[in-house]
Amino acid sequence: MYVRFISRFLSAMAGPRPVVMSGPSGAGKSTLLKKLLKEFDGVFGFSVSHYHYVTREVMQADVAKGEFLENAEFSGNMYGTSKAAVQAVQAKNLICILDIDMQGVKNIKRTDLNPIYVSIQPPSMETLEKRLRDRKTESEESLQKRLHAAKVDMEISKEPGLSDVLIINDDLDLAYGKLKDALLEEIQKVRDTNNS
Ligand code: ADP
């Protein structure tokens, strides 16, 4: 009883569990998130990505000290999500959303973050390609890059234990319903805390 009380107290102190959203580019993460943010105003927050706020040397040192949940390098720039950035969102009683690739997910698995892992996947590679083409945001070159990255991402995501909830985004409303179900308990906690 006492142990349960303490552990509930500690988890309430830490704030709501973050949500790690993964899935290949074009799977529908932004579309689903937009719906979520619209329906649940003031429940979700985003961590500030560490990128060009600090010098490369400072960031490398912080990464070495273990202050980052995940970090990656794209075209010569370092990006990452620091533990402090996520804690700042949790401290505001907001569910922190992290949009992270599978490699990042694997890194976060090694931390004590304890998020809800949601994997958004397209019904097929063909559908993914069609959606990316129809979105008209990519050149042929960047499209091919994204498709290649998607294949790698989808392969890694098949490894067992990497997600708590797997959502195949075929019908958008059905996919959204599943996302909501997966997060409902945490959303309710945020609302209860705000009203108490
Ligand atoms: P991501 O954020 O994962 O890269 P987007 O949310 O941008 O993906 O979705 C890619 C494209 O697919 C967008 O043009 C979006 O409108 C469309 N889309 C998303 N979900 C669906 C769906 N269930 N059915 C049809 N089109 C979709």
mmCIF file with all atom_site columns, C-alpha atoms and ligand atoms in Angstrom:
data_model
loop_
_atom_site.group_PDB
_atom_site.id
_atom_site.type_symbol
_atom_site.label_atom_id
_atom_site.label_alt_id
_atom_site.label_comp_id
_atom_site.label_asym_id
_atom_site.label_entity_id
_atom_site.label_seq_id
_atom_site.pdbx_PDB_ins_code
_atom_site.Cartn_x
_atom_site.Cartn_y
_atom_site.Cartn_z
_atom_site.occupancy
_atom_site.B_iso_or_equiv
_atom_site.pdbx_formal_charge
_atom_site.auth_seq_id
_atom_site.auth_comp_id
_atom_site.auth_asym_id
_atom_site.auth_atom_id
_atom_site.pdbx_PDB_model_num
ATOM   1   C CA  . MET A 1 1   ? 0.000   0.000  0.000   1.00 0.00 ? 1   MET A CA  1
ATOM   2   C CA  . TYR A 1 2   ? 2.675   2.452  1.112   1.00 0.00 ? 2   TYR A CA  1
ATOM   3   C CA  . VAL A 1 3   ? 4.947   1.465  -1.771  1.00 0.00 ? 3   VAL A CA  1
ATOM   4   C CA  . ARG A 1 4   ? 2.081   1.958  -4.197  1.00 0.00 ? 4   ARG A CA  1
ATOM   5   C CA  . PHE A 1 5   ? 1.376   5.381  -2.775  1.00 0.00 ? 5   PHE A CA  1
ATOM   6   C CA  . ILE A 1 6   ? 5.014   6.428  -3.059  1.00 0.00 ? 6   ILE A CA  1
ATOM   7   C CA  . SER A 1 7   ? 5.359   5.171  -6.618  1.00 0.00 ? 7   SER A CA  1
ATOM   8   C CA  . ARG A 1 8   ? 2.149   6.941  -7.667  1.00 0.00 ? 8   ARG A CA  1
ATOM   9   C CA  . PHE A 1 9   ? 3.336   10.106 -5.965  1.00 0.00 ? 9   PHE A CA  1
ATOM   10  C CA  . LEU A 1 10  ? 6.697   9.953  -7.709  1.00 0.00 ? 10  LEU A CA  1
ATOM   11  C CA  . SER A 1 11  ? 5.176   9.348  -11.127 1.00 0.00 ? 11  SER A CA  1
ATOM   12  C CA  . ALA A 1 12  ? 2.741   12.229 -10.608 1.00 0.00 ? 12  ALA A CA  1
ATOM   13  C CA  . MET A 1 13  ? 5.692   14.445 -9.670  1.00 0.00 ? 13  MET A CA  1
ATOM   14  C CA  . ALA A 1 14  ? 7.474   13.516 -12.870 1.00 0.00 ? 14  ALA A CA  1
ATOM   15  C CA  . GLY A 1 15  ? 4.447   14.536 -14.918 1.00 0.00 ? 15  GLY A CA  1
ATOM   16  C CA  . PRO A 1 16  ? 2.643   12.712 -17.719 1.00 0.00 ? 16  PRO A CA  1
ATOM   17  C CA  . ARG A 1 17  ? 4.376   10.011 -19.738 1.00 0.00 ? 17  ARG A CA  1
ATOM   18  C CA  . PRO A 1 18  ? 5.795   11.297 -23.030 1.00 0.00 ? 18  PRO A CA  1
ATOM   19  C CA  . VAL A 1 19  ? 4.760   9.747  -26.335 1.00 0.00 ? 19  VAL A CA  1
ATOM   20  C CA  . VAL A 1 20  ? 7.347   8.557  -28.814 1.00 0.00 ? 20  VAL A CA  1
ATOM   21  C CA  . MET A 1 21  ? 5.874   8.586  -32.308 1.00 0.00 ? 21  MET A CA  1
ATOM   22  C CA  . SER A 1 22  ? 7.840   6.739  -34.920 1.00 0.00 ? 22  SER A CA  1
ATOM   23  C CA  . GLY A 1 23  ? 7.198   5.659  -38.452 1.00 0.00 ? 23  GLY A CA  1
ATOM   24  C CA  . PRO A 1 24  ? 8.555   6.390  -41.904 1.00 0.00 ? 24  PRO A CA  1
ATOM   25  C CA  . SER A 1 25  ? 8.178   9.748  -43.548 1.00 0.00 ? 25  SER A CA  1
ATOM   26  C CA  . GLY A 1 26  ? 4.784   9.813  -45.280 1.00 0.00 ? 26  GLY A CA  1
ATOM   27  C CA  . ALA A 1 27  ? 3.156   7.348  -42.851 1.00 0.00 ? 27  ALA A CA  1
ATOM   28  C CA  . GLY A 1 28  ? 0.851   10.092 -41.602 1.00 0.00 ? 28  GLY A CA  1
ATOM   29  C CA  . LYS A 1 29  ? 2.414   11.211 -38.310 1.00 0.00 ? 29  LYS A CA  1
ATOM   30  C CA  . SER A 1 30  ? 1.834   14.953 -38.870 1.00 0.00 ? 30  SER A CA  1
ATOM   31  C CA  . THR A 1 31  ? -1.713  14.366 -40.104 1.00 0.00 ? 31  THR A CA  1
ATOM   32  C CA  . LEU A 1 32  ? -2.609  12.306 -37.019 1.00 0.00 ? 32  LEU A CA  1
ATOM   33  C CA  . LEU A 1 33  ? -0.859  14.719 -34.660 1.00 0.00 ? 33  LEU A CA  1
ATOM   34  C CA  . LYS A 1 34  ? -2.715  17.665 -36.113 1.00 0.00 ? 34  LYS A CA  1
ATOM   35  C CA  . LYS A 1 35  ? -6.031  15.966 -35.368 1.00 0.00 ? 35  LYS A CA  1
ATOM   36  C CA  . LEU A 1 36  ? -4.890  15.146 -31.837 1.00 0.00 ? 36  LEU A CA  1
ATOM   37  C CA  . LEU A 1 37  ? -3.759  18.697 -31.056 1.00 0.00 ? 37  LEU A CA  1
ATOM   38  C CA  . LYS A 1 38  ? -7.006  20.075 -32.440 1.00 0.00 ? 38  LYS A CA  1
ATOM   39  C CA  . GLU A 1 39  ? -9.200  17.792 -30.349 1.00 0.00 ? 39  GLU A CA  1
ATOM   40  C CA  . PHE A 1 40  ? -7.139  18.041 -27.149 1.00 0.00 ? 40  PHE A CA  1
ATOM   41  C CA  . ASP A 1 41  ? -6.142  21.621 -26.678 1.00 0.00 ? 41  ASP A CA  1
ATOM   42  C CA  . GLY A 1 42  ? -3.613  22.262 -23.882 1.00 0.00 ? 42  GLY A CA  1
ATOM   43  C CA  . VAL A 1 43  ? -2.779  18.600 -23.288 1.00 0.00 ? 43  VAL A CA  1
ATOM   44  C CA  . PHE A 1 44  ? 0.260   18.053 -25.505 1.00 0.00 ? 44  PHE A CA  1
ATOM   45  C CA  . GLY A 1 45  ? 3.595   19.800 -25.788 1.00 0.00 ? 45  GLY A CA  1
ATOM   46  C CA  . PHE A 1 46  ? 6.779   19.526 -27.786 1.00 0.00 ? 46  PHE A CA  1
ATOM   47  C CA  . SER A 1 47  ? 10.353  19.434 -26.630 1.00 0.00 ? 47  SER A CA  1
ATOM   48  C CA  . VAL A 1 48  ? 12.699  21.972 -28.089 1.00 0.00 ? 48  VAL A CA  1
ATOM   49  C CA  . SER A 1 49  ? 15.209  20.263 -30.322 1.00 0.00 ? 49  SER A CA  1
ATOM   50  C CA  . HIS A 1 50  ? 18.811  21.106 -29.546 1.00 0.00 ? 50  HIS A CA  1
ATOM   51  C CA  . TYR A 1 51  ? 20.162  22.389 -32.729 1.00 0.00 ? 51  TYR A CA  1
ATOM   52  C CA  . HIS A 1 52  ? 22.239  25.422 -33.354 1.00 0.00 ? 52  HIS A CA  1
ATOM   53  C CA  . TYR A 1 53  ? 21.303  26.681 -29.880 1.00 0.00 ? 53  TYR A CA  1
ATOM   54  C CA  . VAL A 1 54  ? 24.683  25.492 -28.720 1.00 0.00 ? 54  VAL A CA  1
ATOM   55  C CA  . THR A 1 55  ? 28.015  25.024 -30.426 1.00 0.00 ? 55  THR A CA  1
ATOM   56  C CA  . ARG A 1 56  ? 29.008  21.646 -31.750 1.00 0.00 ? 56  ARG A CA  1
ATOM   57  C CA  . GLU A 1 57  ? 31.633  21.265 -29.006 1.00 0.00 ? 57  GLU A CA  1
ATOM   58  C CA  . VAL A 1 58  ? 29.152  21.969 -26.221 1.00 0.00 ? 58  VAL A CA  1
ATOM   59  C CA  . MET A 1 59  ? 26.662  19.549 -27.725 1.00 0.00 ? 59  MET A CA  1
ATOM   60  C CA  . GLN A 1 60  ? 29.243  16.794 -28.142 1.00 0.00 ? 60  GLN A CA  1
ATOM   61  C CA  . ALA A 1 61  ? 30.263  17.221 -24.513 1.00 0.00 ? 61  ALA A CA  1
ATOM   62  C CA  . ASP A 1 62  ? 26.615  17.057 -23.341 1.00 0.00 ? 62  ASP A CA  1
ATOM   63  C CA  . VAL A 1 63  ? 25.988  13.946 -25.443 1.00 0.00 ? 63  VAL A CA  1
ATOM   64  C CA  . ALA A 1 64  ? 29.053  12.345 -23.869 1.00 0.00 ? 64  ALA A CA  1
ATOM   65  C CA  . LYS A 1 65  ? 27.699  13.213 -20.407 1.00 0.00 ? 65  LYS A CA  1
ATOM   66  C CA  . GLY A 1 66  ? 24.488  11.347 -21.239 1.00 0.00 ? 66  GLY A CA  1
ATOM   67  C CA  . GLU A 1 67  ? 22.251  14.417 -21.230 1.00 0.00 ? 67  GLU A CA  1
ATOM   68  C CA  . PHE A 1 68  ? 20.533  13.450 -24.468 1.00 0.00 ? 68  PHE A CA  1
ATOM   69  C CA  . LEU A 1 69  ? 17.780  10.915 -25.036 1.00 0.00 ? 69  LEU A CA  1
ATOM   70  C CA  . GLU A 1 70  ? 18.736  10.645 -28.657 1.00 0.00 ? 70  GLU A CA  1
ATOM   71  C CA  . ASN A 1 71  ? 20.842  12.534 -31.128 1.00 0.00 ? 71  ASN A CA  1
ATOM   72  C CA  . ALA A 1 72  ? 21.659  12.315 -34.758 1.00 0.00 ? 72  ALA A CA  1
ATOM   73  C CA  . GLU A 1 73  ? 23.631  14.087 -37.413 1.00 0.00 ? 73  GLU A CA  1
ATOM   74  C CA  . PHE A 1 74  ? 22.119  15.217 -40.715 1.00 0.00 ? 74  PHE A CA  1
ATOM   75  C CA  . SER A 1 75  ? 24.109  16.952 -43.411 1.00 0.00 ? 75  SER A CA  1
ATOM   76  C CA  . GLY A 1 76  ? 26.800  18.022 -40.980 1.00 0.00 ? 76  GLY A CA  1
ATOM   77  C CA  . ASN A 1 77  ? 24.476  19.353 -38.277 1.00 0.00 ? 77  ASN A CA  1
ATOM   78  C CA  . MET A 1 78  ? 23.884  17.751 -34.906 1.00 0.00 ? 78  MET A CA  1
ATOM   79  C CA  . TYR A 1 79  ? 20.335  17.404 -33.643 1.00 0.00 ? 79  TYR A CA  1
ATOM   80  C CA  . GLY A 1 80  ? 19.013  15.897 -30.487 1.00 0.00 ? 80  GLY A CA  1
ATOM   81  C CA  . THR A 1 81  ? 16.481  15.769 -27.722 1.00 0.00 ? 81  THR A CA  1
ATOM   82  C CA  . SER A 1 82  ? 17.828  16.470 -24.265 1.00 0.00 ? 82  SER A CA  1
ATOM   83  C CA  . LYS A 1 83  ? 16.357  14.947 -21.133 1.00 0.00 ? 83  LYS A CA  1
ATOM   84  C CA  . ALA A 1 84  ? 15.952  18.468 -19.716 1.00 0.00 ? 84  ALA A CA  1
ATOM   85  C CA  . ALA A 1 85  ? 13.836  19.565 -22.691 1.00 0.00 ? 85  ALA A CA  1
ATOM   86  C CA  . VAL A 1 86  ? 11.405  16.691 -22.166 1.00 0.00 ? 86  VAL A CA  1
ATOM   87  C CA  . GLN A 1 87  ? 11.302  17.202 -18.392 1.00 0.00 ? 87  GLN A CA  1
ATOM   88  C CA  . ALA A 1 88  ? 10.444  20.866 -18.929 1.00 0.00 ? 88  ALA A CA  1
ATOM   89  C CA  . VAL A 1 89  ? 7.342   19.820 -20.898 1.00 0.00 ? 89  VAL A CA  1
ATOM   90  C CA  . GLN A 1 90  ? 6.375   17.163 -18.316 1.00 0.00 ? 90  GLN A CA  1
ATOM   91  C CA  . ALA A 1 91  ? 6.747   19.735 -15.524 1.00 0.00 ? 91  ALA A CA  1
ATOM   92  C CA  . LYS A 1 92  ? 4.022   21.795 -17.223 1.00 0.00 ? 92  LYS A CA  1
ATOM   93  C CA  . ASN A 1 93  ? 1.723   18.756 -16.980 1.00 0.00 ? 93  ASN A CA  1
ATOM   94  C CA  . LEU A 1 94  ? 1.805   18.290 -20.746 1.00 0.00 ? 94  LEU A CA  1
ATOM   95  C CA  . ILE A 1 95  ? 2.264   15.047 -22.680 1.00 0.00 ? 95  ILE A CA  1
ATOM   96  C CA  . CYS A 1 96  ? 5.507   15.567 -24.546 1.00 0.00 ? 96  CYS A CA  1
ATOM   97  C CA  . ILE A 1 97  ? 5.400   14.318 -28.132 1.00 0.00 ? 97  ILE A CA  1
ATOM   98  C CA  . LEU A 1 98  ? 8.641   13.067 -29.610 1.00 0.00 ? 98  LEU A CA  1
ATOM   99  C CA  . ASP A 1 99  ? 8.743   12.376 -33.341 1.00 0.00 ? 99  ASP A CA  1
ATOM   100 C CA  . ILE A 1 100 ? 11.715  10.080 -33.640 1.00 0.00 ? 100 ILE A CA  1
ATOM   101 C CA  . ASP A 1 101 ? 13.173  7.597  -36.127 1.00 0.00 ? 101 ASP A CA  1
ATOM   102 C CA  . MET A 1 102 ? 13.715  3.933  -35.269 1.00 0.00 ? 102 MET A CA  1
ATOM   103 C CA  . GLN A 1 103 ? 17.368  4.426  -34.403 1.00 0.00 ? 103 GLN A CA  1
ATOM   104 C CA  . GLY A 1 104 ? 16.324  7.132  -31.938 1.00 0.00 ? 104 GLY A CA  1
ATOM   105 C CA  . VAL A 1 105 ? 13.662  4.808  -30.530 1.00 0.00 ? 105 VAL A CA  1
ATOM   106 C CA  . LYS A 1 106 ? 16.319  2.186  -29.865 1.00 0.00 ? 106 LYS A CA  1
ATOM   107 C CA  . ASN A 1 107 ? 18.388  4.773  -27.998 1.00 0.00 ? 107 ASN A CA  1
ATOM   108 C CA  . ILE A 1 108 ? 15.430  5.962  -25.929 1.00 0.00 ? 108 ILE A CA  1
ATOM   109 C CA  . LYS A 1 109 ? 14.723  2.334  -24.975 1.00 0.00 ? 109 LYS A CA  1
ATOM   110 C CA  . ARG A 1 110 ? 17.993  2.402  -23.053 1.00 0.00 ? 110 ARG A CA  1
ATOM   111 C CA  . THR A 1 111 ? 16.966  5.420  -20.960 1.00 0.00 ? 111 THR A CA  1
ATOM   112 C CA  . ASP A 1 112 ? 14.571  5.691  -18.007 1.00 0.00 ? 112 ASP A CA  1
ATOM   113 C CA  . LEU A 1 113 ? 12.138  7.951  -19.885 1.00 0.00 ? 113 LEU A CA  1
ATOM   114 C CA  . ASN A 1 114 ? 9.271   5.431  -19.797 1.00 0.00 ? 114 ASN A CA  1
ATOM   115 C CA  . PRO A 1 115 ? 7.277   6.828  -22.723 1.00 0.00 ? 115 PRO A CA  1
ATOM   116 C CA  . ILE A 1 116 ? 4.393   5.255  -24.636 1.00 0.00 ? 116 ILE A CA  1
ATOM   117 C CA  . TYR A 1 117 ? 5.869   3.998  -27.898 1.00 0.00 ? 117 TYR A CA  1
ATOM   118 C CA  . VAL A 1 118 ? 3.518   4.433  -30.858 1.00 0.00 ? 118 VAL A CA  1
ATOM   119 C CA  . SER A 1 119 ? 4.525   3.223  -34.282 1.00 0.00 ? 119 SER A CA  1
ATOM   120 C CA  . ILE A 1 120 ? 2.653   4.643  -37.281 1.00 0.00 ? 120 ILE A CA  1
ATOM   121 C CA  . GLN A 1 121 ? 3.052   2.544  -40.415 1.00 0.00 ? 121 GLN A CA  1
ATOM   122 C CA  . PRO A 1 122 ? 1.663   2.837  -43.952 1.00 0.00 ? 122 PRO A CA  1
ATOM   123 C CA  . PRO A 1 123 ? -0.469  -0.042 -45.320 1.00 0.00 ? 123 PRO A CA  1
ATOM   124 C CA  . SER A 1 124 ? 2.230   -0.769 -47.905 1.00 0.00 ? 124 SER A CA  1
ATOM   125 C CA  . MET A 1 125 ? 5.341   0.620  -49.522 1.00 0.00 ? 125 MET A CA  1
ATOM   126 C CA  . GLU A 1 126 ? 3.270   1.435  -52.642 1.00 0.00 ? 126 GLU A CA  1
ATOM   127 C CA  . THR A 1 127 ? 0.777   3.478  -50.625 1.00 0.00 ? 127 THR A CA  1
ATOM   128 C CA  . LEU A 1 128 ? 3.625   5.267  -48.883 1.00 0.00 ? 128 LEU A CA  1
ATOM   129 C CA  . GLU A 1 129 ? 5.179   6.212  -52.219 1.00 0.00 ? 129 GLU A CA  1
ATOM   130 C CA  . LYS A 1 130 ? 1.842   7.403  -53.571 1.00 0.00 ? 130 LYS A CA  1
ATOM   131 C CA  . ARG A 1 131 ? 1.151   9.540  -50.492 1.00 0.00 ? 131 ARG A CA  1
ATOM   132 C CA  . LEU A 1 132 ? 4.602   11.094 -50.595 1.00 0.00 ? 132 LEU A CA  1
ATOM   133 C CA  . ARG A 1 133 ? 4.197   11.859 -54.308 1.00 0.00 ? 133 ARG A CA  1
ATOM   134 C CA  . ASP A 1 134 ? 0.705   13.297 -53.819 1.00 0.00 ? 134 ASP A CA  1
ATOM   135 C CA  . ARG A 1 135 ? 1.942   15.435 -50.919 1.00 0.00 ? 135 ARG A CA  1
ATOM   136 C CA  . LYS A 1 136 ? 4.093   17.236 -53.495 1.00 0.00 ? 136 LYS A CA  1
ATOM   137 C CA  . THR A 1 137 ? 6.704   18.277 -50.962 1.00 0.00 ? 137 THR A CA  1
ATOM   138 C CA  . GLU A 1 138 ? 9.612   16.305 -52.387 1.00 0.00 ? 138 GLU A CA  1
ATOM   139 C CA  . SER A 1 139 ? 11.899  16.446 -55.384 1.00 0.00 ? 139 SER A CA  1
ATOM   140 C CA  . GLU A 1 140 ? 12.499  13.096 -57.101 1.00 0.00 ? 140 GLU A CA  1
ATOM   141 C CA  . GLU A 1 141 ? 15.860  12.894 -55.339 1.00 0.00 ? 141 GLU A CA  1
ATOM   142 C CA  . SER A 1 142 ? 14.522  13.586 -51.849 1.00 0.00 ? 142 SER A CA  1
ATOM   143 C CA  . LEU A 1 143 ? 11.613  11.234 -52.533 1.00 0.00 ? 143 LEU A CA  1
ATOM   144 C CA  . GLN A 1 144 ? 14.004  8.385  -53.321 1.00 0.00 ? 144 GLN A CA  1
ATOM   145 C CA  . LYS A 1 145 ? 15.986  9.197  -50.174 1.00 0.00 ? 145 LYS A CA  1
ATOM   146 C CA  . ARG A 1 146 ? 12.838  9.134  -48.062 1.00 0.00 ? 146 ARG A CA  1
ATOM   147 C CA  . LEU A 1 147 ? 11.687  5.858  -49.610 1.00 0.00 ? 147 LEU A CA  1
ATOM   148 C CA  . HIS A 1 148 ? 15.034  4.282  -48.889 1.00 0.00 ? 148 HIS A CA  1
ATOM   149 C CA  . ALA A 1 149 ? 15.006  5.575  -45.297 1.00 0.00 ? 149 ALA A CA  1
ATOM   150 C CA  . ALA A 1 150 ? 11.414  4.299  -44.981 1.00 0.00 ? 150 ALA A CA  1
ATOM   151 C CA  . LYS A 1 151 ? 12.467  0.780  -45.975 1.00 0.00 ? 151 LYS A CA  1
ATOM   152 C CA  . VAL A 1 152 ? 15.240  0.775  -43.371 1.00 0.00 ? 152 VAL A CA  1
ATOM   153 C CA  . ASP A 1 153 ? 12.888  2.228  -40.756 1.00 0.00 ? 153 ASP A CA  1
ATOM   154 C CA  . MET A 1 154 ? 10.147  -0.315 -41.510 1.00 0.00 ? 154 MET A CA  1
ATOM   155 C CA  . GLU A 1 155 ? 12.652  -3.173 -41.290 1.00 0.00 ? 155 GLU A CA  1
ATOM   156 C CA  . ILE A 1 156 ? 13.916  -2.072 -37.860 1.00 0.00 ? 156 ILE A CA  1
ATOM   157 C CA  . SER A 1 157 ? 10.346  -1.536 -36.634 1.00 0.00 ? 157 SER A CA  1
ATOM   158 C CA  . LYS A 1 158 ? 9.666   -5.263 -37.151 1.00 0.00 ? 158 LYS A CA  1
ATOM   159 C CA  . GLU A 1 159 ? 12.051  -6.091 -34.307 1.00 0.00 ? 159 GLU A CA  1
ATOM   160 C CA  . PRO A 1 160 ? 9.933   -7.231 -31.366 1.00 0.00 ? 160 PRO A CA  1
ATOM   161 C CA  . GLY A 1 161 ? 9.387   -4.973 -28.396 1.00 0.00 ? 161 GLY A CA  1
ATOM   162 C CA  . LEU A 1 162 ? 10.066  -1.640 -30.067 1.00 0.00 ? 162 LEU A CA  1
ATOM   163 C CA  . SER A 1 163 ? 6.521   -0.323 -29.871 1.00 0.00 ? 163 SER A CA  1
ATOM   164 C CA  . ASP A 1 164 ? 3.618   -0.549 -27.427 1.00 0.00 ? 164 ASP A CA  1
ATOM   165 C CA  . VAL A 1 165 ? 1.066   0.291  -30.079 1.00 0.00 ? 165 VAL A CA  1
ATOM   166 C CA  . LEU A 1 166 ? 1.305   -0.393 -33.793 1.00 0.00 ? 166 LEU A CA  1
ATOM   167 C CA  . ILE A 1 167 ? -1.058  1.608  -35.962 1.00 0.00 ? 167 ILE A CA  1
ATOM   168 C CA  . ILE A 1 168 ? -1.437  0.863  -39.651 1.00 0.00 ? 168 ILE A CA  1
ATOM   169 C CA  . ASN A 1 169 ? -2.620  4.144  -41.116 1.00 0.00 ? 169 ASN A CA  1
ATOM   170 C CA  . ASP A 1 170 ? -4.968  2.893  -43.822 1.00 0.00 ? 170 ASP A CA  1
ATOM   171 C CA  . ASP A 1 171 ? -8.286  4.549  -43.047 1.00 0.00 ? 171 ASP A CA  1
ATOM   172 C CA  . LEU A 1 172 ? -7.430  7.846  -41.355 1.00 0.00 ? 172 LEU A CA  1
ATOM   173 C CA  . ASP A 1 173 ? -10.379 7.926  -38.947 1.00 0.00 ? 173 ASP A CA  1
ATOM   174 C CA  . LEU A 1 174 ? -9.757  4.356  -37.800 1.00 0.00 ? 174 LEU A CA  1
ATOM   175 C CA  . ALA A 1 175 ? -6.058  5.070  -37.311 1.00 0.00 ? 175 ALA A CA  1
ATOM   176 C CA  . TYR A 1 176 ? -6.887  8.223  -35.349 1.00 0.00 ? 176 TYR A CA  1
ATOM   177 C CA  . GLY A 1 177 ? -9.298  6.279  -33.148 1.00 0.00 ? 177 GLY A CA  1
ATOM   178 C CA  . LYS A 1 178 ? -6.549  3.803  -32.297 1.00 0.00 ? 178 LYS A CA  1
ATOM   179 C CA  . LEU A 1 179 ? -4.110  6.582  -31.497 1.00 0.00 ? 179 LEU A CA  1
ATOM   180 C CA  . LYS A 1 180 ? -6.640  8.207  -29.200 1.00 0.00 ? 180 LYS A CA  1
ATOM   181 C CA  . ASP A 1 181 ? -7.355  4.902  -27.439 1.00 0.00 ? 181 ASP A CA  1
ATOM   182 C CA  . ALA A 1 182 ? -3.665  4.395  -26.825 1.00 0.00 ? 182 ALA A CA  1
ATOM   183 C CA  . LEU A 1 183 ? -3.287  7.824  -25.221 1.00 0.00 ? 183 LEU A CA  1
ATOM   184 C CA  . LEU A 1 184 ? -6.638  8.199  -23.486 1.00 0.00 ? 184 LEU A CA  1
ATOM   185 C CA  . GLU A 1 185 ? -5.456  7.152  -20.029 1.00 0.00 ? 185 GLU A CA  1
ATOM   186 C CA  . GLU A 1 186 ? -2.609  9.677  -20.067 1.00 0.00 ? 186 GLU A CA  1
ATOM   187 C CA  . ILE A 1 187 ? -4.869  12.411 -21.498 1.00 0.00 ? 187 ILE A CA  1
ATOM   188 C CA  . GLN A 1 188 ? -7.339  11.761 -18.686 1.00 0.00 ? 188 GLN A CA  1
ATOM   189 C CA  . LYS A 1 189 ? -4.577  12.062 -16.081 1.00 0.00 ? 189 LYS A CA  1
ATOM   190 C CA  . VAL A 1 190 ? -3.530  15.441 -17.456 1.00 0.00 ? 190 VAL A CA  1
ATOM   191 C CA  . ARG A 1 191 ? -7.117  16.654 -17.324 1.00 0.00 ? 191 ARG A CA  1
ATOM   192 C CA  . ASP A 1 192 ? -7.680  15.296 -13.803 1.00 0.00 ? 192 ASP A CA  1
ATOM   193 C CA  . THR A 1 193 ? -4.538  17.017 -12.542 1.00 0.00 ? 193 THR A CA  1
ATOM   194 C CA  . ASN A 1 194 ? -5.594  20.295 -14.140 1.00 0.00 ? 194 ASN A CA  1
ATOM   195 C CA  . ASN A 1 195 ? -9.015  20.087 -12.521 1.00 0.00 ? 195 ASN A CA  1
ATOM   196 C CA  . SER A 1 196 ? -7.884  19.104 -9.041  1.00 0.00 ? 196 SER A CA  1
HETATM 197 P P1  . ADP B 2 .   ? 4.466   12.117 -42.057 1.00 0.00 ? 1   ADP B P1  1
HETATM 198 O O1  . ADP B 2 .   ? 4.218   13.256 -41.114 1.00 0.00 ? 1   ADP B O1  1
HETATM 199 O O2  . ADP B 2 .   ? 4.506   10.794 -41.364 1.00 0.00 ? 1   ADP B O2  1
HETATM 200 O O3  . ADP B 2 .   ? 5.636   12.331 -42.957 1.00 0.00 ? 1   ADP B O3  1
HETATM 201 P P2  . ADP B 2 .   ? 2.039   13.086 -43.390 1.00 0.00 ? 1   ADP B P2  1
HETATM 202 O O4  . ADP B 2 .   ? 1.115   13.272 -42.233 1.00 0.00 ? 1   ADP B O4  1
HETATM 203 O O5  . ADP B 2 .   ? 2.636   14.293 -44.001 1.00 0.00 ? 1   ADP B O5  1
HETATM 204 O O6  . ADP B 2 .   ? 3.178   11.999 -43.024 1.00 0.00 ? 1   ADP B O6  1
HETATM 205 O O7  . ADP B 2 .   ? 1.231   12.250 -44.499 1.00 0.00 ? 1   ADP B O7  1
HETATM 206 C C1  . ADP B 2 .   ? 1.752   12.040 -45.806 1.00 0.00 ? 1   ADP B C1  1
HETATM 207 C C2  . ADP B 2 .   ? 0.665   12.346 -46.848 1.00 0.00 ? 1   ADP B C2  1
HETATM 208 O O8  . ADP B 2 .   ? -0.325  11.323 -46.773 1.00 0.00 ? 1   ADP B O8  1
HETATM 209 C C3  . ADP B 2 .   ? -0.048  13.676 -46.596 1.00 0.00 ? 1   ADP B C3  1
HETATM 210 O O9  . ADP B 2 .   ? -0.276  14.310 -47.846 1.00 0.00 ? 1   ADP B O9  1
HETATM 211 C C4  . ADP B 2 .   ? -1.361  13.259 -45.937 1.00 0.00 ? 1   ADP B C4  1
HETATM 212 O O10 . ADP B 2 .   ? -2.402  14.160 -46.242 1.00 0.00 ? 1   ADP B O10 1
HETATM 213 C C5  . ADP B 2 .   ? -1.615  11.879 -46.532 1.00 0.00 ? 1   ADP B C5  1
HETATM 214 N N1  . ADP B 2 .   ? -2.283  10.936 -45.614 1.00 0.00 ? 1   ADP B N1  1
HETATM 215 C C6  . ADP B 2 .   ? -2.032  10.743 -44.300 1.00 0.00 ? 1   ADP B C6  1
HETATM 216 N N2  . ADP B 2 .   ? -2.818  9.774  -43.783 1.00 0.00 ? 1   ADP B N2  1
HETATM 217 C C7  . ADP B 2 .   ? -3.587  9.324  -44.797 1.00 0.00 ? 1   ADP B C7  1
HETATM 218 C C8  . ADP B 2 .   ? -4.611  8.307  -44.913 1.00 0.00 ? 1   ADP B C8  1
HETATM 219 N N3  . ADP B 2 .   ? -4.979  7.551  -43.878 1.00 0.00 ? 1   ADP B N3  1
HETATM 220 N N4  . ADP B 2 .   ? -5.176  8.117  -46.113 1.00 0.00 ? 1   ADP B N4  1
HETATM 221 C C9  . ADP B 2 .   ? -4.796  8.870  -47.176 1.00 0.00 ? 1   ADP B C9  1
HETATM 222 N N5  . ADP B 2 .   ? -3.858  9.831  -47.158 1.00 0.00 ? 1   ADP B N5  1
HETATM 223 C C10 . ADP B 2 .   ? -3.244  10.065 -45.978 1.00 0.00 ? 1   ADP B C10 1
#
